Amino acid sequence: MEPTPDLDLRFPIGQPVLPDEPLDRGARTAYMAQIATLPDLVRTAVLGLSPAQLDTPYRPGGWTVRQVIHHLPDSHLNSYTRFKLALTEDNPTVRPYEEQLWAELPDNEATPVAVSLALLEALHIRWIKLLRNLTDAQWNRTFYHPGSQRTFTLDQVLVLYAWHGRHHLAHITELRKRQQW
């Protein structure tokens, strides 16, 4: 099947592919590095953008760059919490959230993007400290996500959130290329 332009704009790096088997140490290290470097990459990607550019959607009907920047710490805070729940409870059911509605809340418009960039940076420092100290057994711990109607291992969530960061970073960087900013 040939990709459509909208699908390419929506998923500029493709859709996530989650592993069925546990990751080895090298793979985990590579995915953790993607999470660790994301805040600096996002900060660089939005450097020098004007308010009008921040309020440009990355695709027709998509979020603005500003909304994407605020979404990243919202989403990653939820993931960080889910990691902690999985590490301290037996296959907990996590609470989904309406990310589209969160993106439309007034704090997104009223908060400078620098605040969310700082939050993302601080969060990723804590998250990486946690991830780098997990045992192989802990990586196999799970949680159930009722929105997806599936159980995820922490290895799978690591892959998913490394992808998630690159996915939204590409929304910004690809828009900058198309707009020649």
PDB file of C-alpha atoms in Angstrom:
ATOM      1  CA  MET A   1       0.000   0.000   0.000  1.00  0.00           C
ATOM      2  CA  GLU A   2       1.327   3.413  -0.980  1.00  0.00           C
ATOM      3  CA  PRO A   3       1.627   5.931   1.901  1.00  0.00           C
ATOM      4  CA  THR A   4      -0.665   8.936   1.692  1.00  0.00           C
ATOM      5  CA  PRO A   5       0.637  12.495   2.157  1.00  0.00           C
ATOM      6  CA  ASP A   6      -1.568  12.925   5.265  1.00  0.00           C
ATOM      7  CA  LEU A   7      -0.237   9.689   6.770  1.00  0.00           C
ATOM      8  CA  ASP A   8       3.315  10.854   6.063  1.00  0.00           C
ATOM      9  CA  LEU A   9       2.611  14.182   7.807  1.00  0.00           C
ATOM     10  CA  ARG A  10       0.884  12.449  10.706  1.00  0.00           C
ATOM     11  CA  PHE A  11       3.535   9.723  11.107  1.00  0.00           C
ATOM     12  CA  PRO A  12       6.727  11.194   9.627  1.00  0.00           C
ATOM     13  CA  ILE A  13       8.913   8.423  11.075  1.00  0.00           C
ATOM     14  CA  GLY A  14       6.332   5.667  10.604  1.00  0.00           C
ATOM     15  CA  GLN A  15       4.293   3.971  13.279  1.00  0.00           C
ATOM     16  CA  PRO A  16       5.867   2.322  16.342  1.00  0.00           C
ATOM     17  CA  VAL A  17       6.904  -1.318  16.217  1.00  0.00           C
ATOM     18  CA  LEU A  18       6.949  -2.881  19.671  1.00  0.00           C
ATOM     19  CA  PRO A  19       9.083  -5.920  20.470  1.00  0.00           C
ATOM     20  CA  ASP A  20       7.469  -9.238  21.377  1.00  0.00           C
ATOM     21  CA  GLU A  21      10.567 -10.425  23.228  1.00  0.00           C
ATOM     22  CA  PRO A  22      12.603  -8.762  25.986  1.00  0.00           C
ATOM     23  CA  LEU A  23      15.230  -6.291  24.795  1.00  0.00           C
ATOM     24  CA  ASP A  24      18.917  -6.894  25.374  1.00  0.00           C
ATOM     25  CA  ARG A  25      21.059  -4.397  27.291  1.00  0.00           C
ATOM     26  CA  GLY A  26      22.393  -2.769  24.117  1.00  0.00           C
ATOM     27  CA  ALA A  27      18.928  -2.136  22.701  1.00  0.00           C
ATOM     28  CA  ARG A  28      17.719  -0.721  26.007  1.00  0.00           C
ATOM     29  CA  THR A  29      20.727   1.573  26.183  1.00  0.00           C
ATOM     30  CA  ALA A  30      20.035   2.873  22.670  1.00  0.00           C
ATOM     31  CA  TYR A  31      16.361   3.567  23.429  1.00  0.00           C
ATOM     32  CA  MET A  32      17.268   5.232  26.732  1.00  0.00           C
ATOM     33  CA  ALA A  33      19.718   7.470  24.871  1.00  0.00           C
ATOM     34  CA  GLN A  34      16.877   8.599  22.592  1.00  0.00           C
ATOM     35  CA  ILE A  35      14.793   9.534  25.627  1.00  0.00           C
ATOM     36  CA  ALA A  36      17.751  11.219  27.345  1.00  0.00           C
ATOM     37  CA  THR A  37      18.588  13.433  24.360  1.00  0.00           C
ATOM     38  CA  LEU A  38      15.025  14.384  23.426  1.00  0.00           C
ATOM     39  CA  PRO A  39      14.751  17.575  25.526  1.00  0.00           C
ATOM     40  CA  ASP A  40      17.857  19.111  23.928  1.00  0.00           C
ATOM     41  CA  LEU A  41      16.716  18.101  20.444  1.00  0.00           C
ATOM     42  CA  VAL A  42      13.267  19.631  20.943  1.00  0.00           C
ATOM     43  CA  ARG A  43      14.767  22.798  22.403  1.00  0.00           C
ATOM     44  CA  THR A  44      17.038  23.103  19.353  1.00  0.00           C
ATOM     45  CA  ALA A  45      14.157  22.379  16.966  1.00  0.00           C
ATOM     46  CA  VAL A  46      12.089  25.294  18.294  1.00  0.00           C
ATOM     47  CA  LEU A  47      14.948  27.723  18.813  1.00  0.00           C
ATOM     48  CA  GLY A  48      14.154  31.092  17.278  1.00  0.00           C
ATOM     49  CA  LEU A  49      10.566  30.313  16.311  1.00  0.00           C
ATOM     50  CA  SER A  50       8.213  33.279  16.484  1.00  0.00           C
ATOM     51  CA  PRO A  51       4.845  33.119  18.258  1.00  0.00           C
ATOM     52  CA  ALA A  52       3.162  32.819  14.859  1.00  0.00           C
ATOM     53  CA  GLN A  53       5.419  29.897  13.932  1.00  0.00           C
ATOM     54  CA  LEU A  54       4.732  28.211  17.283  1.00  0.00           C
ATOM     55  CA  ASP A  55       1.023  28.524  16.494  1.00  0.00           C
ATOM     56  CA  THR A  56       1.372  26.798  13.107  1.00  0.00           C
ATOM     57  CA  PRO A  57      -0.118  23.285  12.858  1.00  0.00           C
ATOM     58  CA  TYR A  58       2.357  20.626  11.752  1.00  0.00           C
ATOM     59  CA  ARG A  59      -0.301  19.269   9.375  1.00  0.00           C
ATOM     60  CA  PRO A  60      -3.836  20.240   8.330  1.00  0.00           C
ATOM     61  CA  GLY A  61      -6.071  19.464  11.316  1.00  0.00           C
ATOM     62  CA  GLY A  62      -3.049  18.707  13.504  1.00  0.00           C
ATOM     63  CA  TRP A  63      -1.696  20.305  16.620  1.00  0.00           C
ATOM     64  CA  THR A  64       0.332  23.484  16.567  1.00  0.00           C
ATOM     65  CA  VAL A  65       4.023  23.369  17.378  1.00  0.00           C
ATOM     66  CA  ARG A  66       3.114  24.973  20.719  1.00  0.00           C
ATOM     67  CA  GLN A  67       0.627  22.185  21.483  1.00  0.00           C
ATOM     68  CA  VAL A  68       3.183  19.524  20.533  1.00  0.00           C
ATOM     69  CA  ILE A  69       5.747  21.070  22.892  1.00  0.00           C
ATOM     70  CA  HIS A  70       3.251  21.149  25.778  1.00  0.00           C
ATOM     71  CA  HIS A  71       2.026  17.625  24.920  1.00  0.00           C
ATOM     72  CA  LEU A  72       5.455  16.039  25.292  1.00  0.00           C
ATOM     73  CA  PRO A  73       5.833  16.566  29.067  1.00  0.00           C
ATOM     74  CA  ASP A  74       2.120  15.814  29.586  1.00  0.00           C
ATOM     75  CA  SER A  75       2.507  12.463  27.855  1.00  0.00           C
ATOM     76  CA  HIS A  76       5.911  11.622  29.270  1.00  0.00           C
ATOM     77  CA  LEU A  77       4.789  12.434  32.819  1.00  0.00           C
ATOM     78  CA  ASN A  78       2.000   9.925  32.341  1.00  0.00           C
ATOM     79  CA  SER A  79       4.476   7.344  31.070  1.00  0.00           C
ATOM     80  CA  TYR A  80       6.913   7.977  33.925  1.00  0.00           C
ATOM     81  CA  THR A  81       4.058   7.459  36.389  1.00  0.00           C
ATOM     82  CA  ARG A  82       3.020   4.272  34.615  1.00  0.00           C
ATOM     83  CA  PHE A  83       6.580   2.947  34.896  1.00  0.00           C
ATOM     84  CA  LYS A  84       6.495   3.582  38.637  1.00  0.00           C
ATOM     85  CA  LEU A  85       3.086   1.941  38.972  1.00  0.00           C
ATOM     86  CA  ALA A  86       4.297  -1.141  37.089  1.00  0.00           C
ATOM     87  CA  LEU A  87       7.387  -1.311  39.293  1.00  0.00           C
ATOM     88  CA  THR A  88       5.414  -1.099  42.539  1.00  0.00           C
ATOM     89  CA  GLU A  89       2.156  -2.930  41.744  1.00  0.00           C
ATOM     90  CA  ASP A  90       1.297  -6.224  40.093  1.00  0.00           C
ATOM     91  CA  ASN A  91       0.133  -5.480  36.523  1.00  0.00           C
ATOM     92  CA  PRO A  92      -1.793  -2.311  37.454  1.00  0.00           C
ATOM     93  CA  THR A  93      -4.494  -0.895  35.233  1.00  0.00           C
ATOM     94  CA  VAL A  94      -3.330   2.584  34.278  1.00  0.00           C
ATOM     95  CA  ARG A  95      -5.606   5.511  33.674  1.00  0.00           C
ATOM     96  CA  PRO A  96      -5.850   6.765  30.096  1.00  0.00           C
ATOM     97  CA  TYR A  97      -6.234  10.478  29.477  1.00  0.00           C
ATOM     98  CA  GLU A  98      -7.790  12.506  26.672  1.00  0.00           C
ATOM     99  CA  GLU A  99      -4.625  13.945  25.133  1.00  0.00           C
ATOM    100  CA  GLN A 100      -6.550  15.924  22.504  1.00  0.00           C
ATOM    101  CA  LEU A 101      -8.581  17.638  25.230  1.00  0.00           C
ATOM    102  CA  TRP A 102      -5.447  18.264  27.307  1.00  0.00           C
ATOM    103  CA  ALA A 103      -3.904  19.971  24.251  1.00  0.00           C
ATOM    104  CA  GLU A 104      -6.871  22.352  24.119  1.00  0.00           C
ATOM    105  CA  LEU A 105      -6.756  23.427  27.792  1.00  0.00           C
ATOM    106  CA  PRO A 106      -5.980  27.096  28.481  1.00  0.00           C
ATOM    107  CA  ASP A 107      -2.586  26.428  30.080  1.00  0.00           C
ATOM    108  CA  ASN A 108      -1.242  25.466  26.637  1.00  0.00           C
ATOM    109  CA  GLU A 109      -1.932  28.920  25.290  1.00  0.00           C
ATOM    110  CA  ALA A 110      -1.013  30.796  28.471  1.00  0.00           C
ATOM    111  CA  THR A 111       2.246  29.016  29.332  1.00  0.00           C
ATOM    112  CA  PRO A 112       5.484  29.921  27.544  1.00  0.00           C
ATOM    113  CA  VAL A 113       6.973  26.927  25.724  1.00  0.00           C
ATOM    114  CA  ALA A 114      10.161  27.419  27.757  1.00  0.00           C
ATOM    115  CA  VAL A 115       8.268  26.161  30.817  1.00  0.00           C
ATOM    116  CA  SER A 116       7.327  22.890  29.115  1.00  0.00           C
ATOM    117  CA  LEU A 117      10.839  22.521  27.712  1.00  0.00           C
ATOM    118  CA  ALA A 118      12.243  22.877  31.258  1.00  0.00           C
ATOM    119  CA  LEU A 119       9.663  20.411  32.590  1.00  0.00           C
ATOM    120  CA  LEU A 120      10.551  17.918  29.852  1.00  0.00           C
ATOM    121  CA  GLU A 121      14.253  18.271  30.661  1.00  0.00           C
ATOM    122  CA  ALA A 122      13.781  17.797  34.418  1.00  0.00           C
ATOM    123  CA  LEU A 123      11.404  14.892  33.904  1.00  0.00           C
ATOM    124  CA  HIS A 124      13.773  13.109  31.527  1.00  0.00           C
ATOM    125  CA  ILE A 125      16.635  13.438  34.008  1.00  0.00           C
ATOM    126  CA  ARG A 126      14.524  11.655  36.642  1.00  0.00           C
ATOM    127  CA  TRP A 127      13.135   9.121  34.165  1.00  0.00           C
ATOM    128  CA  ILE A 128      16.562   8.161  32.840  1.00  0.00           C
ATOM    129  CA  LYS A 129      17.920   7.747  36.383  1.00  0.00           C
ATOM    130  CA  LEU A 130      15.083   5.288  37.005  1.00  0.00           C
ATOM    131  CA  LEU A 131      15.484   3.442  33.705  1.00  0.00           C
ATOM    132  CA  ARG A 132      19.244   3.017  33.967  1.00  0.00           C
ATOM    133  CA  ASN A 133      18.864   1.272  37.312  1.00  0.00           C
ATOM    134  CA  LEU A 134      16.231  -1.321  36.401  1.00  0.00           C
ATOM    135  CA  THR A 135      17.044  -5.028  36.503  1.00  0.00           C
ATOM    136  CA  ASP A 136      16.181  -7.414  33.674  1.00  0.00           C
ATOM    137  CA  ALA A 137      13.296  -8.727  35.792  1.00  0.00           C
ATOM    138  CA  GLN A 138      11.944  -5.226  36.298  1.00  0.00           C
ATOM    139  CA  TRP A 139      11.932  -4.567  32.544  1.00  0.00           C
ATOM    140  CA  ASN A 140       9.532  -7.508  32.210  1.00  0.00           C
ATOM    141  CA  ARG A 141       7.007  -5.974  34.620  1.00  0.00           C
ATOM    142  CA  THR A 142       3.727  -4.940  33.061  1.00  0.00           C
ATOM    143  CA  PHE A 143       0.716  -2.687  33.180  1.00  0.00           C
ATOM    144  CA  TYR A 144      -2.665  -2.895  31.507  1.00  0.00           C
ATOM    145  CA  HIS A 145      -3.844   0.051  29.396  1.00  0.00           C
ATOM    146  CA  PRO A 146      -7.646  -0.030  29.026  1.00  0.00           C
ATOM    147  CA  GLY A 147      -7.622   2.464  26.130  1.00  0.00           C
ATOM    148  CA  SER A 148      -5.391   0.131  24.102  1.00  0.00           C
ATOM    149  CA  GLN A 149      -6.970  -2.937  25.674  1.00  0.00           C
ATOM    150  CA  ARG A 150      -3.592  -4.571  26.092  1.00  0.00           C
ATOM    151  CA  THR A 151      -0.852  -5.300  28.563  1.00  0.00           C
ATOM    152  CA  PHE A 152       2.541  -3.700  27.969  1.00  0.00           C
ATOM    153  CA  THR A 153       5.941  -4.711  29.312  1.00  0.00           C
ATOM    154  CA  LEU A 154       8.252  -1.912  30.385  1.00  0.00           C
ATOM    155  CA  ASP A 155      10.555  -2.910  27.502  1.00  0.00           C
ATOM    156  CA  GLN A 156       7.683  -2.223  25.106  1.00  0.00           C
ATOM    157  CA  VAL A 157       6.889   1.100  26.760  1.00  0.00           C
ATOM    158  CA  LEU A 158      10.553   2.109  26.507  1.00  0.00           C
ATOM    159  CA  VAL A 159      10.435   1.489  22.755  1.00  0.00           C
ATOM    160  CA  LEU A 160       7.088   3.267  22.464  1.00  0.00           C
ATOM    161  CA  TYR A 161       8.266   6.420  24.237  1.00  0.00           C
ATOM    162  CA  ALA A 162      11.593   6.572  22.433  1.00  0.00           C
ATOM    163  CA  TRP A 163       9.460   6.477  19.256  1.00  0.00           C
ATOM    164  CA  HIS A 164       6.969   8.997  20.694  1.00  0.00           C
ATOM    165  CA  GLY A 165       9.663  11.597  21.275  1.00  0.00           C
ATOM    166  CA  ARG A 166      11.188  11.133  17.805  1.00  0.00           C
ATOM    167  CA  HIS A 167       7.681  11.178  16.276  1.00  0.00           C
ATOM    168  CA  HIS A 168       6.814  14.595  17.707  1.00  0.00           C
ATOM    169  CA  LEU A 169      10.311  15.961  17.131  1.00  0.00           C
ATOM    170  CA  ALA A 170       9.869  15.048  13.449  1.00  0.00           C
ATOM    171  CA  HIS A 171       6.552  16.922  13.382  1.00  0.00           C
ATOM    172  CA  ILE A 172       8.483  20.064  14.289  1.00  0.00           C
ATOM    173  CA  THR A 173      11.591  19.501  12.168  1.00  0.00           C
ATOM    174  CA  GLU A 174       9.641  18.416   9.078  1.00  0.00           C
ATOM    175  CA  LEU A 175       7.358  21.473   9.384  1.00  0.00           C
ATOM    176  CA  ARG A 176      10.445  23.702   9.619  1.00  0.00           C
ATOM    177  CA  LYS A 177      11.773  22.133   6.398  1.00  0.00           C
ATOM    178  CA  ARG A 178       8.466  22.486   4.552  1.00  0.00           C
ATOM    179  CA  GLN A 179       8.036  26.089   5.714  1.00  0.00           C
ATOM    180  CA  GLN A 180      11.761  26.841   5.224  1.00  0.00           C
ATOM    181  CA  TRP A 181      11.985  28.514   8.621  1.00  0.00           C
TER     182      TRP A 181
END
